[in-house]
C-alpha positions as MATLAB code, in Angstrom:
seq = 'XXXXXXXXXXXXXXXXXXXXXXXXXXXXXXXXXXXXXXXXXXXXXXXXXXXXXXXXXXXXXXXXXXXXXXXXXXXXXXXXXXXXXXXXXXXXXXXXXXXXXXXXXXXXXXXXXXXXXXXXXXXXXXXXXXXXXXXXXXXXXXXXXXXXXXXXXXXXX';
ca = [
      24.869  -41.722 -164.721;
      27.744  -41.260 -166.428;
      31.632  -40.755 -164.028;
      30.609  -39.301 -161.242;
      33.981  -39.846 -159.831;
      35.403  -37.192 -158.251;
      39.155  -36.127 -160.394;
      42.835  -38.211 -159.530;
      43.791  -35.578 -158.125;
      41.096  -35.217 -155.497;
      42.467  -38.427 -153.558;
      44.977  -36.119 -151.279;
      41.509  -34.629 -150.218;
      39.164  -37.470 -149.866;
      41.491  -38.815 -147.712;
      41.706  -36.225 -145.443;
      38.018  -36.279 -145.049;
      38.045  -39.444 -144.169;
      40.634  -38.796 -141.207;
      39.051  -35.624 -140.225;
      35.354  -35.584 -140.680;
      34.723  -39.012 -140.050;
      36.842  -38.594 -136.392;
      34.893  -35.479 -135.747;
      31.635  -36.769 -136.408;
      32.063  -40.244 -134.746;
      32.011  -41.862 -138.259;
      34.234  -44.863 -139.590;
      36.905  -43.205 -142.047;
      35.128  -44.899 -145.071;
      32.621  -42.489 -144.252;
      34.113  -39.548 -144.309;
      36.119  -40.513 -147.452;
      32.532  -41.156 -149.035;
      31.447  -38.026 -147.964;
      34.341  -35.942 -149.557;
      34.106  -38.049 -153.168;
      30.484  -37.043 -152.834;
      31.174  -33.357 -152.121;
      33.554  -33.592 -154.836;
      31.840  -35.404 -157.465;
      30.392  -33.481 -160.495;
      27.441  -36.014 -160.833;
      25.679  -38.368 -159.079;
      27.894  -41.762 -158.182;
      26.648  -45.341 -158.114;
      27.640  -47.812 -155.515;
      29.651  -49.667 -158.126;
      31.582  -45.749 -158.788;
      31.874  -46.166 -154.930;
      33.764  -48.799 -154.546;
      36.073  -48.641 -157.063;
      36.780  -44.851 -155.833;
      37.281  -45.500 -152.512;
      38.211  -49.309 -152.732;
      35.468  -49.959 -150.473;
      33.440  -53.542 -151.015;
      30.192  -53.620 -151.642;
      29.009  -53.955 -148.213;
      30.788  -51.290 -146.881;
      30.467  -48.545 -149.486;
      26.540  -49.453 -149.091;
      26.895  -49.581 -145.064;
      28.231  -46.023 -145.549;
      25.544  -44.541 -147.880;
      23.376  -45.340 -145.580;
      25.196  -43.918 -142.595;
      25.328  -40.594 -144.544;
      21.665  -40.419 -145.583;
      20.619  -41.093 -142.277;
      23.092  -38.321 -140.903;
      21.433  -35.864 -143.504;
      24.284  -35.068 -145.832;
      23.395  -37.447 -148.857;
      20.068  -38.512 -151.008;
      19.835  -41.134 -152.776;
      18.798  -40.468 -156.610;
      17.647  -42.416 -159.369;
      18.476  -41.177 -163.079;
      15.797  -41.486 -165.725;
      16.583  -44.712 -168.317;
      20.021  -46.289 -165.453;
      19.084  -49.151 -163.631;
      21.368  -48.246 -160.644;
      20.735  -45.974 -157.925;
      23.404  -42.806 -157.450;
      24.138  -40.915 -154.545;
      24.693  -36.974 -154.033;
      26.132  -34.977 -151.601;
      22.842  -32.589 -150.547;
      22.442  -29.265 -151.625;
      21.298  -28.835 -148.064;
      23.442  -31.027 -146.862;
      25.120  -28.910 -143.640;
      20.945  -28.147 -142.932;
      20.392  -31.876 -143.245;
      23.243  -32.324 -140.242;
      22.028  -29.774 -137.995;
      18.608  -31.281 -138.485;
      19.931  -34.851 -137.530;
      21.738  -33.657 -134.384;
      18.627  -31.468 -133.422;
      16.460  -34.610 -133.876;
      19.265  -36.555 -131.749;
      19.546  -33.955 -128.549;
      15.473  -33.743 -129.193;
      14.995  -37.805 -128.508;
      17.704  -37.070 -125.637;
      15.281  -34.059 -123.917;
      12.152  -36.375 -124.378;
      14.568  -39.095 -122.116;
      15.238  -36.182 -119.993;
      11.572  -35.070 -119.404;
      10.991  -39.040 -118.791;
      13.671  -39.520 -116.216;
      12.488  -36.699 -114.303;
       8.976  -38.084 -113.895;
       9.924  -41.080 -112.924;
      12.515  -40.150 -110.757;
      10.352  -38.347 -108.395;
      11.129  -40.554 -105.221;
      15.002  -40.620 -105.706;
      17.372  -38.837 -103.228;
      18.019  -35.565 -103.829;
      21.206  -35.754 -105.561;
      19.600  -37.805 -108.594;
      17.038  -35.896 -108.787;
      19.473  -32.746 -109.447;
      21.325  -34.777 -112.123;
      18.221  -35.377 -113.919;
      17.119  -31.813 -113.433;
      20.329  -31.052 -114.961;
      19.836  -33.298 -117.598;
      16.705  -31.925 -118.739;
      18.222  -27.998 -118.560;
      20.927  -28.978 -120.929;
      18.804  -31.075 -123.337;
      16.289  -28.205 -123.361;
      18.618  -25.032 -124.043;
      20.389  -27.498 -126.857;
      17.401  -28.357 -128.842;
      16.222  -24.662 -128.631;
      19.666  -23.305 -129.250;
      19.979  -26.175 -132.326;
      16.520  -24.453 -133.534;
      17.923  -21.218 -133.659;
      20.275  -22.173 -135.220;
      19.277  -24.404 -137.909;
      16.772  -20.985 -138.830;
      19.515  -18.930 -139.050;
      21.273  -21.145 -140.633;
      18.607  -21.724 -143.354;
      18.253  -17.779 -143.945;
      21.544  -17.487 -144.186;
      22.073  -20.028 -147.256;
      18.824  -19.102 -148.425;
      20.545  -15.682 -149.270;
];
């Protein structure tokens, strides 16, 4: 796959991603550091380019792909003719995101909707909470549609 490592110079950078996106989005740092060498890296990286980028072990740079595919922002690739796997930063990645937190809040409405039914026979004052509940869940997950359309148009264009 050839160095996918993102340039010396890119360290300053990395790092900060690792302080700020991985504190905004609930991630370890090592995660956000693996997502800016991603961003940053001309070519695919392997989990061996990982690790000596980052200084992660094995286990964690691996632990942290996966985080990041599951979050949306990174595939997993395989090169013709290499035996090991790489891993990009998305094209779609910021669409990927918005899809996994829509899919979150979406599993958190269908919680909602089953709370309500079976709370029927609480007092009152549950019952509002999980009416509440179910209002906020539902205007996110429409809102995070709405969103993730618009979104799509607009870096479709």
């Amino acid at each position: 796959m050839g160095d996918g490592s993102p340039a010396a110079g890119d360290a300053p950078l990395i790092e900060d991603f690792g302080q700020r996106i991985g504190r905004a989005m609930g991630w370890p740092p090592m995660a956000g550091r693996l997502a800016g060498a991603l961003m940053l890296s001309p070519t695919p990286m392997t989990l061996s380019e990982v690790q000596a980028t980052l200084g992660a072990s094995k286990g964690s740079a691996s632990e942290m792909t996966r985080l990041l595919i599951a979050n949306g922002t990174v595939e997993r690739v395989k090169a013709p003719g290499v035996r090991q796997a790489g891993y990009v930063w998305r094209d779609d990645a910021w669409s990927g995101c918005l899809q996994h937190q829509l899919g979150q809040t979406e599993q958190l409405l269908a919680l909602a909707q089953t709370a309500q039914e079976r709370g029927r026979r609480l007092p009152e004052a549950q019952q509002a909470r999980l009416r509440d509940m179910h209002t906020y869940y539902d205007f996110m997950v429409g809102n995070l549609r709405r969103l993730l359309d618009e979104y799509q148009r607009l870096h479709a264009g």
